[in-house]
PDB file of C-alpha atoms in Angstrom:
ATOM      1  CA  UNK Z   1       1.117  20.612   6.930  1.00 62.00           C
ATOM      2  CA  UNK Z   2      -0.469  17.211   8.013  1.00 77.00           C
ATOM      3  CA  UNK Z   3      -1.611  14.659   6.036  1.00 80.00           C
ATOM      4  CA  UNK Z   4      -3.693  16.648   3.818  1.00 83.00           C
ATOM      5  CA  UNK Z   5      -0.616  18.742   2.809  1.00 85.00           C
ATOM      6  CA  UNK Z   6       1.163  15.670   2.161  1.00 84.00           C
ATOM      7  CA  UNK Z   7      -1.559  14.106   0.097  1.00 82.00           C
ATOM      8  CA  UNK Z   8      -1.700  17.579  -2.086  1.00 86.00           C
ATOM      9  CA  UNK Z   9       2.280  17.574  -2.723  1.00 87.00           C
ATOM     10  CA  UNK Z  10       1.973  14.041  -4.037  1.00 85.00           C
ATOM     11  CA  UNK Z  11      -0.780  14.603  -6.209  1.00 84.00           C
ATOM     12  CA  UNK Z  12       0.761  17.800  -7.423  1.00 88.00           C
ATOM     13  CA  UNK Z  13       3.871  15.883  -8.111  1.00 88.00           C
ATOM     14  CA  UNK Z  14       1.861  13.207 -10.046  1.00 86.00           C
ATOM     15  CA  UNK Z  15      -0.025  15.855 -12.173  1.00 89.00           C
ATOM     16  CA  UNK Z  16       2.913  17.375 -13.282  1.00 91.00           C
ATOM     17  CA  UNK Z  17       4.414  13.887 -14.584  1.00 88.00           C
ATOM     18  CA  UNK Z  18       1.025  12.817 -15.817  1.00 87.00           C
ATOM     19  CA  UNK Z  19      -0.841  16.029 -17.302  1.00 89.00           C
ATOM     20  CA  UNK Z  20      -4.297  15.726 -18.434  1.00 89.00           C
ATOM     21  CA  UNK Z  21      -5.165  12.409 -16.012  1.00 88.00           C
ATOM     22  CA  UNK Z  22      -8.055  13.041 -13.621  1.00 88.00           C
ATOM     23  CA  UNK Z  23      -7.399  11.758  -9.827  1.00 85.00           C
ATOM     24  CA  UNK Z  24      -8.705   8.344 -10.308  1.00 88.00           C
ATOM     25  CA  UNK Z  25      -6.070   7.342 -13.220  1.00 89.00           C
ATOM     26  CA  UNK Z  26      -3.465   9.296 -11.358  1.00 87.00           C
ATOM     27  CA  UNK Z  27      -3.929   6.746  -8.335  1.00 87.00           C
ATOM     28  CA  UNK Z  28      -3.739   3.906 -10.827  1.00 87.00           C
ATOM     29  CA  UNK Z  29      -0.383   5.318 -12.100  1.00 87.00           C
ATOM     30  CA  UNK Z  30       0.818   5.646  -8.171  1.00 86.00           C
ATOM     31  CA  UNK Z  31      -0.106   2.151  -7.649  1.00 85.00           C
ATOM     32  CA  UNK Z  32       1.803   0.797 -10.735  1.00 86.00           C
ATOM     33  CA  UNK Z  33       4.846   2.900  -9.519  1.00 86.00           C
ATOM     34  CA  UNK Z  34       4.801   1.683  -5.954  1.00 82.00           C
ATOM     35  CA  UNK Z  35       4.205  -1.982  -7.307  1.00 79.00           C
ATOM     36  CA  UNK Z  36       7.182  -1.702  -9.646  1.00 82.00           C
ATOM     37  CA  UNK Z  37       9.429  -0.175  -6.385  1.00 79.00           C
ATOM     38  CA  UNK Z  38       8.411  -2.875  -4.426  1.00 72.00           C
ATOM     39  CA  UNK Z  39       9.152  -5.445  -6.911  1.00 72.00           C
ATOM     40  CA  UNK Z  40      12.454  -4.040  -7.760  1.00 76.00           C
ATOM     41  CA  UNK Z  41      13.235  -3.991  -3.898  1.00 72.00           C
ATOM     42  CA  UNK Z  42      12.332  -7.630  -3.578  1.00 67.00           C
ATOM     43  CA  UNK Z  43      14.443  -8.752  -6.452  1.00 69.00           C
ATOM     44  CA  UNK Z  44      17.626  -6.663  -5.354  1.00 71.00           C
ATOM     45  CA  UNK Z  45      17.086  -8.302  -1.800  1.00 65.00           C
ATOM     46  CA  UNK Z  46      16.792 -11.597  -2.763  1.00 61.00           C
ATOM     47  CA  UNK Z  47      13.659 -12.412  -1.342  1.00 58.00           C
ATOM     48  CA  UNK Z  48      11.559 -15.524  -2.535  1.00 58.00           C
ATOM     49  CA  UNK Z  49       7.725 -14.448  -2.030  1.00 56.00           C
ATOM     50  CA  UNK Z  50       6.308 -17.712  -3.353  1.00 55.00           C
ATOM     51  CA  UNK Z  51       5.466 -18.773   0.186  1.00 52.00           C
ATOM     52  CA  UNK Z  52       3.622 -15.572   1.016  1.00 53.00           C
ATOM     53  CA  UNK Z  53       1.475 -16.279  -2.348  1.00 55.00           C
ATOM     54  CA  UNK Z  54       2.816 -13.034  -3.860  1.00 58.00           C
ATOM     55  CA  UNK Z  55       3.597 -13.186  -7.461  1.00 61.00           C
ATOM     56  CA  UNK Z  56       6.705 -11.662  -9.252  1.00 59.00           C
ATOM     57  CA  UNK Z  57       4.493  -8.829 -10.314  1.00 58.00           C
ATOM     58  CA  UNK Z  58       3.166  -8.320  -6.587  1.00 55.00           C
ATOM     59  CA  UNK Z  59      -0.056  -9.535  -7.235  1.00 61.00           C
ATOM     60  CA  UNK Z  60      -1.732 -11.925  -4.482  1.00 59.00           C
ATOM     61  CA  UNK Z  61      -2.720 -15.320  -5.780  1.00 58.00           C
ATOM     62  CA  UNK Z  62      -5.377 -16.947  -3.078  1.00 55.00           C
ATOM     63  CA  UNK Z  63      -5.494 -20.041  -5.153  1.00 60.00           C
ATOM     64  CA  UNK Z  64      -1.499 -20.273  -4.272  1.00 61.00           C
ATOM     65  CA  UNK Z  65      -0.403 -22.321  -0.898  1.00 65.00           C
ATOM     66  CA  UNK Z  66       0.261 -19.627   1.483  1.00 65.00           C
ATOM     67  CA  UNK Z  67       2.923 -20.326   4.226  1.00 71.00           C
ATOM     68  CA  UNK Z  68       0.975 -18.356   7.187  1.00 71.00           C
ATOM     69  CA  UNK Z  69       4.227 -19.331   9.485  1.00 73.00           C
ATOM     70  CA  UNK Z  70       6.379 -17.630   6.966  1.00 75.00           C
ATOM     71  CA  UNK Z  71       4.050 -14.593   6.895  1.00 73.00           C
ATOM     72  CA  UNK Z  72       4.264 -14.199  10.492  1.00 75.00           C
ATOM     73  CA  UNK Z  73       8.153 -14.796  10.313  1.00 77.00           C
ATOM     74  CA  UNK Z  74       8.315 -12.028   7.478  1.00 75.00           C
ATOM     75  CA  UNK Z  75       6.273  -9.598   9.230  1.00 75.00           C
ATOM     76  CA  UNK Z  76       8.539  -9.810  12.381  1.00 77.00           C
ATOM     77  CA  UNK Z  77      11.464  -9.471  10.235  1.00 76.00           C
ATOM     78  CA  UNK Z  78      10.113  -6.550   8.794  1.00 74.00           C
ATOM     79  CA  UNK Z  79       9.181  -4.814  12.255  1.00 74.00           C
ATOM     80  CA  UNK Z  80      12.886  -5.252  13.099  1.00 77.00           C
ATOM     81  CA  UNK Z  81      14.468  -3.934   9.977  1.00 73.00           C
ATOM     82  CA  UNK Z  82      12.135  -0.709  10.210  1.00 71.00           C
ATOM     83  CA  UNK Z  83      11.587  -0.274  13.557  1.00 71.00           C
ATOM     84  CA  UNK Z  84      12.178   3.398  13.404  1.00 72.00           C
ATOM     85  CA  UNK Z  85       9.598   3.734  10.502  1.00 71.00           C
ATOM     86  CA  UNK Z  86       6.593   1.604  12.136  1.00 68.00           C
ATOM     87  CA  UNK Z  87       5.634  -1.001  14.349  1.00 72.00           C
ATOM     88  CA  UNK Z  88       3.318  -4.026  14.546  1.00 74.00           C
ATOM     89  CA  UNK Z  89       1.148  -4.384  17.378  1.00 80.00           C
ATOM     90  CA  UNK Z  90       1.841  -7.256  19.425  1.00 79.00           C
ATOM     91  CA  UNK Z  91      -1.791  -8.729  18.823  1.00 85.00           C
ATOM     92  CA  UNK Z  92      -0.889  -8.818  15.269  1.00 81.00           C
ATOM     93  CA  UNK Z  93       1.788 -11.041  15.647  1.00 78.00           C
ATOM     94  CA  UNK Z  94      -0.570 -13.257  18.114  1.00 85.00           C
ATOM     95  CA  UNK Z  95      -3.128 -13.453  15.566  1.00 85.00           C
ATOM     96  CA  UNK Z  96      -0.835 -14.479  12.757  1.00 81.00           C
ATOM     97  CA  UNK Z  97       0.654 -17.357  15.093  1.00 83.00           C
ATOM     98  CA  UNK Z  98      -2.952 -18.425  15.915  1.00 87.00           C
ATOM     99  CA  UNK Z  99      -3.429 -18.643  12.120  1.00 84.00           C
ATOM    100  CA  UNK Z 100      -0.352 -20.903  11.833  1.00 84.00           C
ATOM    101  CA  UNK Z 101      -1.621 -22.929  14.460  1.00 87.00           C
ATOM    102  CA  UNK Z 102      -4.906 -23.256  13.223  1.00 87.00           C
ATOM    103  CA  UNK Z 103      -3.889 -23.871   9.551  1.00 85.00           C
ATOM    104  CA  UNK Z 104      -1.317 -26.585  10.889  1.00 86.00           C
ATOM    105  CA  UNK Z 105      -4.455 -28.636  12.556  1.00 90.00           C
ATOM    106  CA  UNK Z 106      -6.342 -27.982   9.175  1.00 88.00           C
ATOM    107  CA  UNK Z 107      -3.254 -29.619   7.114  1.00 86.00           C
ATOM    108  CA  UNK Z 108      -3.188 -32.463   9.495  1.00 90.00           C
ATOM    109  CA  UNK Z 109      -6.671 -33.265   8.405  1.00 91.00           C
ATOM    110  CA  UNK Z 110      -6.713 -32.283   4.769  1.00 88.00           C
ATOM    111  CA  UNK Z 111      -3.437 -31.522   3.023  1.00 86.00           C
ATOM    112  CA  UNK Z 112      -5.107 -29.270   0.644  1.00 84.00           C
ATOM    113  CA  UNK Z 113      -6.514 -27.049   3.292  1.00 84.00           C
ATOM    114  CA  UNK Z 114      -5.494 -23.063   3.105  1.00 82.00           C
ATOM    115  CA  UNK Z 115      -6.685 -21.081   5.950  1.00 81.00           C
ATOM    116  CA  UNK Z 116      -6.108 -17.870   3.896  1.00 78.00           C
ATOM    117  CA  UNK Z 117      -8.640 -19.386   0.888  1.00 81.00           C
ATOM    118  CA  UNK Z 118     -11.027 -20.182   3.636  1.00 83.00           C
ATOM    119  CA  UNK Z 119     -11.053 -16.622   5.252  1.00 82.00           C
ATOM    120  CA  UNK Z 120     -10.674 -14.819   1.681  1.00 79.00           C
ATOM    121  CA  UNK Z 121     -14.114 -13.642   1.675  1.00 81.00           C
ATOM    122  CA  UNK Z 122     -14.119 -12.241   4.899  1.00 82.00           C
ATOM    123  CA  UNK Z 123     -10.794 -10.503   4.391  1.00 73.00           C
ATOM    124  CA  UNK Z 124     -11.746  -9.168   0.937  1.00 75.00           C
ATOM    125  CA  UNK Z 125     -14.809  -7.496   2.633  1.00 78.00           C
ATOM    126  CA  UNK Z 126     -12.584  -6.004   5.455  1.00 74.00           C
ATOM    127  CA  UNK Z 127      -9.619  -4.800   3.060  1.00 64.00           C
TER     128      UNK Z 127
END
């Protein structure tokens, strides 16, 4: 059926679970359920996401210190663990390593420097 049919099946499933909700409200419920599943999986695996700037509820805290090198390592590990599901392009990993290098240079000058915080306005527009 393709992506449209998959989307239709997902919405049919959610409409059955949450009768009377419009599509926007269903999307909110989908996100809540997905976030809850992600948090549960993190807790089961014992992953500590504090170095990634991710809260216990899966929210992102841009004020938190983010270890860009840890993010890069986590992406590499995810790629290896889920090689049959998806793969990260090589340029993505090169970019995260470049960010780690830039953040290291910035931290050597200013201990409070955060490349994620500096890039957030641009990232927010792109996401």
